[in-house]
Amino acid sequence: MGQTIQIEKANSLKEKPDVSTVKFGTVFTDYMFTSDYTPEHGWEEPAIVPYKNLEISPAANGIHYGQSVFEGLKAYRNGEDILLFRPDENFKRLNTSLERLAMPKINEETSLNALYELIKLERDWVPDGPGQSLYIRPFIFADEAFLGVRSARTYKYNIILSPVAGYYGGQLDPTSIYVEDDYVRAVRGGVGDIKCAGNYAASILAQQKAAELGYEQVLWLDGVEQKYVEEVGSMNIFFVRNNELITPKLNGSILSGITRKSLIQLAEYKGYTVKEERILLDDLRDGLRDGSISEIFGSGTAAVISPIGRMNVHGEDYVVNDNQVGPVAQDLYDHYTGIQYGTLEDPFGWIVKL
Amino acid sequence: MGQTIQIEKANSLKEKPDVSTVKFGTVFTDYMFTSDYTPEHGWEEPAIVPYKNLEISPAANGIHYGQSVFEGLKAYRNGEDILLFRPDENFKRLNTSLERLAMPKINEETSLNALYELIKLERDWVPDGPGQSLYIRPFIFADEAFLGVRSARTYKYNIILSPVAGYYGGQLDPTSIYVEDDYVRAVRGGVGDIKCAGNYAASILAQQKAAELGYEQVLWLDGVEQKYVEEVGSMNIFFVRNNELITPKLNGSILSGITRKSLIQLAEYKGYTVKEERILLDDLRDGLRDGSISEIFGSGTAAVISPIGRMNVHGEDYVVNDNQVGPVAQDLYDHYTGIQYGTLEDPFGWIVKL
Ligand SMILES: Cc1ncc(COP(=O)(O)O)c(C=O)c1O
Ligand SMILES: Cc1ncc(COP(=O)(O)O)c(C=O)c1O
């Protein structure tokens, strides 16, 4: 890349939906970003084109052998301003993912500029209801028509946009989690710390099992000993223990969430003590029993903070904070979303205003 | 499915290539099988259509979240006869893979019949050179336009065909392997025992590292202790120790190869003792040092048997059987490929003749 971005105009624009009734990730805007990679020319023909189907070979390598990575971030509206939250972090992580799957890296600067162009063009799609936003999905996969296990020669890079409602209309609402001690999501030396397609498909069966048992999400343990707490489906996890915030230390099999990282920074700024630790499930359970764990919540781009009100450990059900939103979760949520929507000051330089 | 299979004829046929010069998995035949899944109608519209690009949504769930599985088998030519090797086993394993990724199962019977129709139509594409065959690739992925982690509602099922040359022109030739003790391919509780797209992308970096160190393939260890031998890139592994055949026991993270299973059966039929064991890498290394391990070979559909002549364990290089094809590998290879090509009797009922 590094070239200027061509814009191909659409003949007609879609009608914008009532975002509050839209299911997450099912409605897409009028335009998308696209760029193709060849070994000869690198990432070329960066363009913004009308949102349309992709034409790919049935032998497209990424479908067969999984060279496919993605990112997820959001654009928020504050009146006429459109705000992005740390988009540089997402493109940085995209490159980490690309590297791990032996895929060609992107130019982060060019990607950011392309995203800004795209969002400016699509600014009317950024909704303004409480908790609403425009979800941004950059993704890259191997499209070389070739059956075999090696780094592919050609790739497709797209960014698509989807207007989304806030979880629970922008209010916090406790969820429930099931601690999975049979299925394994990731192991050190594997790919649990990147956002690649394969990680998610592998998690669905455990998710279904949790749902059958009456829990909304899965809490994963480490893949080696199955004793340490790692993360929730697509969220990192935090515990409040004796008024301190604790979260599992990054260990090579946990995804380094941008929300996690930013919440740690915000919490410390606000005067909380934050500790990154290896957390034994049994210690967590003891803390639930003796009441020293007063809150648990997940963190991620989709829900920002998701308080956990009920948790199943080894078949036993524990209620956390009376299944109510706790004060720490609420405090961090209010401050964090205030920064994201531009209603509170951003002392960290996180926000890009378009 | 269960319906009759529609055939849409192509307007013109491709010129057939000289298969001996074709790179594996890069040339495809004139037709492909296709069927689409919806929750309302199950697998419907099974059809044989001209080989062509797929049109999919940029939000196709399988690309983003990896619900994508495949199989690999071959058709062999013996004069006017076209022979398939245990195709039922591949569709059975496809269902195992589908189940693990919470994807809808296929009807194995209907799939077999569709495959037979397709191969009959494409019989002229089955090459007749030594070691040559028609590689068959069934694959299924989620194509629902939807960003989110749950079992998708719609799927695409295709079978494509690719004429391939024999490895080394149908001769055996020793390869070299590097024992990977840093990266991990699979762990119990994960998806190492199925053929899903994500497993392969995750392995490429280790493959590149092995290549840089001068080895052609990677030998993976178990993901928990990183001490037990599991399998090679896309092959299972066998050792000859004191004239007995040893192969790692299936443990939930090793793919259950159809070649592995069939070779065990053939070897026992031929009077070999075969043992399925948990194999410590250190025991293997000791066996290489003291000479009790006389042969090592990989087994898989692509190469059938691939003798290993050189192996790197913890940074030390060991030569196996003077880097020559061993007698056991040769004996099994000759018998096995004899059955596959119909030049030797098939006492097991493995062959389907079309
Ligand atoms: C596996 C996993 N863990 C954690 C997260 C949270 O990361 P972030 O805060 O960057 O959204 C996500 C979602 O992106 C994820 O997919
Ligand atoms: C990971 C893996 N192991 C082993 C094998 C060998 O299996 P099969 O003998 O069925 O080809 C394959 C190839 O299919 C594979 O992908």
JSON list of N, CA and C in Angstrom, two decimals, chain A residues 84-86 269 335 338-340 342-352:
[
{"chain": "A", "resi": 84, "resn": "LEU", "atom": "N", "xyz": [-13.07, 7.46, 17.26]},
{"chain": "A", "resi": 84, "resn": "LEU", "atom": "CA", "xyz": [-12.52, 6.10, 17.23]},
{"chain": "A", "resi": 84, "resn": "LEU", "atom": "C", "xyz": [-11.70, 5.90, 18.50]},
{"chain": "A", "resi": 85, "resn": "PHE", "atom": "N", "xyz": [-11.72, 4.68, 19.04]},
{"chain": "A", "resi": 85, "resn": "PHE", "atom": "CA", "xyz": [-11.00, 4.38, 20.27]},
{"chain": "A", "resi": 85, "resn": "PHE", "atom": "C", "xyz": [-9.75, 3.55, 19.96]},
{"chain": "A", "resi": 86, "resn": "ARG", "atom": "N", "xyz": [-8.59, 4.14, 20.09]},
{"chain": "A", "resi": 86, "resn": "ARG", "atom": "CA", "xyz": [-7.29, 3.48, 19.93]},
{"chain": "A", "resi": 86, "resn": "ARG", "atom": "C", "xyz": [-7.20, 2.58, 18.69]},
{"chain": "A", "resi": 269, "resn": "TYR", "atom": "N", "xyz": [-5.09, 5.00, 36.93]},
{"chain": "A", "resi": 269, "resn": "TYR", "atom": "CA", "xyz": [-5.26, 6.46, 36.89]},
{"chain": "A", "resi": 269, "resn": "TYR", "atom": "C", "xyz": [-6.27, 6.92, 37.94]},
{"chain": "A", "resi": 335, "resn": "HIS", "atom": "N", "xyz": [-16.80, 5.66, 33.34]},
{"chain": "A", "resi": 335, "resn": "HIS", "atom": "CA", "xyz": [-15.66, 6.50, 32.96]},
{"chain": "A", "resi": 335, "resn": "HIS", "atom": "C", "xyz": [-15.16, 6.12, 31.55]},
{"chain": "A", "resi": 338, "resn": "GLY", "atom": "N", "xyz": [-17.60, 7.02, 28.91]},
{"chain": "A", "resi": 338, "resn": "GLY", "atom": "CA", "xyz": [-17.60, 8.48, 28.84]},
{"chain": "A", "resi": 338, "resn": "GLY", "atom": "C", "xyz": [-16.47, 8.98, 27.93]},
{"chain": "A", "resi": 339, "resn": "ILE", "atom": "N", "xyz": [-15.30, 8.36, 28.08]},
{"chain": "A", "resi": 339, "resn": "ILE", "atom": "CA", "xyz": [-14.17, 8.73, 27.20]},
{"chain": "A", "resi": 339, "resn": "ILE", "atom": "C", "xyz": [-14.47, 8.33, 25.76]},
{"chain": "A", "resi": 340, "resn": "GLN", "atom": "N", "xyz": [-15.01, 7.12, 25.59]},
{"chain": "A", "resi": 340, "resn": "GLN", "atom": "CA", "xyz": [-15.28, 6.64, 24.24]},
{"chain": "A", "resi": 340, "resn": "GLN", "atom": "C", "xyz": [-16.27, 7.52, 23.49]},
{"chain": "A", "resi": 342, "resn": "GLY", "atom": "N", "xyz": [-16.86, 10.61, 24.20]},
{"chain": "A", "resi": 342, "resn": "GLY", "atom": "CA", "xyz": [-16.44, 12.02, 24.21]},
{"chain": "A", "resi": 342, "resn": "GLY", "atom": "C", "xyz": [-17.18, 12.89, 25.21]},
{"chain": "A", "resi": 343, "resn": "THR", "atom": "N", "xyz": [-17.87, 12.28, 26.18]},
{"chain": "A", "resi": 343, "resn": "THR", "atom": "CA", "xyz": [-18.55, 13.10, 27.19]},
{"chain": "A", "resi": 343, "resn": "THR", "atom": "C", "xyz": [-17.65, 13.33, 28.40]},
{"chain": "A", "resi": 344, "resn": "LEU", "atom": "N", "xyz": [-16.59, 12.55, 28.52]},
{"chain": "A", "resi": 344, "resn": "LEU", "atom": "CA", "xyz": [-15.59, 12.78, 29.57]},
{"chain": "A", "resi": 344, "resn": "LEU", "atom": "C", "xyz": [-14.24, 13.02, 28.90]},
{"chain": "A", "resi": 345, "resn": "GLU", "atom": "N", "xyz": [-13.41, 13.74, 29.61]},
{"chain": "A", "resi": 345, "resn": "GLU", "atom": "CA", "xyz": [-12.09, 14.07, 29.08]},
{"chain": "A", "resi": 345, "resn": "GLU", "atom": "C", "xyz": [-11.26, 12.80, 28.85]},
{"chain": "A", "resi": 346, "resn": "ASP", "atom": "N", "xyz": [-10.41, 12.83, 27.84]},
{"chain": "A", "resi": 346, "resn": "ASP", "atom": "CA", "xyz": [-9.53, 11.71, 27.51]},
{"chain": "A", "resi": 346, "resn": "ASP", "atom": "C", "xyz": [-8.10, 12.08, 27.86]},
{"chain": "A", "resi": 347, "resn": "PRO", "atom": "N", "xyz": [-7.65, 11.73, 29.07]},
{"chain": "A", "resi": 347, "resn": "PRO", "atom": "CA", "xyz": [-6.30, 12.15, 29.46]},
{"chain": "A", "resi": 347, "resn": "PRO", "atom": "C", "xyz": [-5.21, 11.28, 28.85]},
{"chain": "A", "resi": 348, "resn": "PHE", "atom": "N", "xyz": [-5.59, 10.25, 28.09]},
{"chain": "A", "resi": 348, "resn": "PHE", "atom": "CA", "xyz": [-4.61, 9.27, 27.62]},
{"chain": "A", "resi": 348, "resn": "PHE", "atom": "C", "xyz": [-4.28, 9.41, 26.13]},
{"chain": "A", "resi": 349, "resn": "GLY", "atom": "N", "xyz": [-5.00, 10.28, 25.43]},
{"chain": "A", "resi": 349, "resn": "GLY", "atom": "CA", "xyz": [-4.77, 10.37, 23.99]},
{"chain": "A", "resi": 349, "resn": "GLY", "atom": "C", "xyz": [-5.30, 9.16, 23.24]},
{"chain": "A", "resi": 350, "resn": "TRP", "atom": "N", "xyz": [-6.37, 8.55, 23.76]},
{"chain": "A", "resi": 350, "resn": "TRP", "atom": "CA", "xyz": [-6.92, 7.34, 23.14]},
{"chain": "A", "resi": 350, "resn": "TRP", "atom": "C", "xyz": [-7.82, 7.63, 21.94]},
{"chain": "A", "resi": 351, "resn": "ILE", "atom": "N", "xyz": [-8.44, 8.80, 21.98]},
{"chain": "A", "resi": 351, "resn": "ILE", "atom": "CA", "xyz": [-9.51, 9.08, 21.02]},
{"chain": "A", "resi": 351, "resn": "ILE", "atom": "C", "xyz": [-9.00, 9.74, 19.75]},
{"chain": "A", "resi": 352, "resn": "VAL", "atom": "N", "xyz": [-9.45, 9.25, 18.61]},
{"chain": "A", "resi": 352, "resn": "VAL", "atom": "CA", "xyz": [-9.20, 9.90, 17.33]},
{"chain": "A", "resi": 352, "resn": "VAL", "atom": "C", "xyz": [-10.54, 10.49, 16.89]}
]
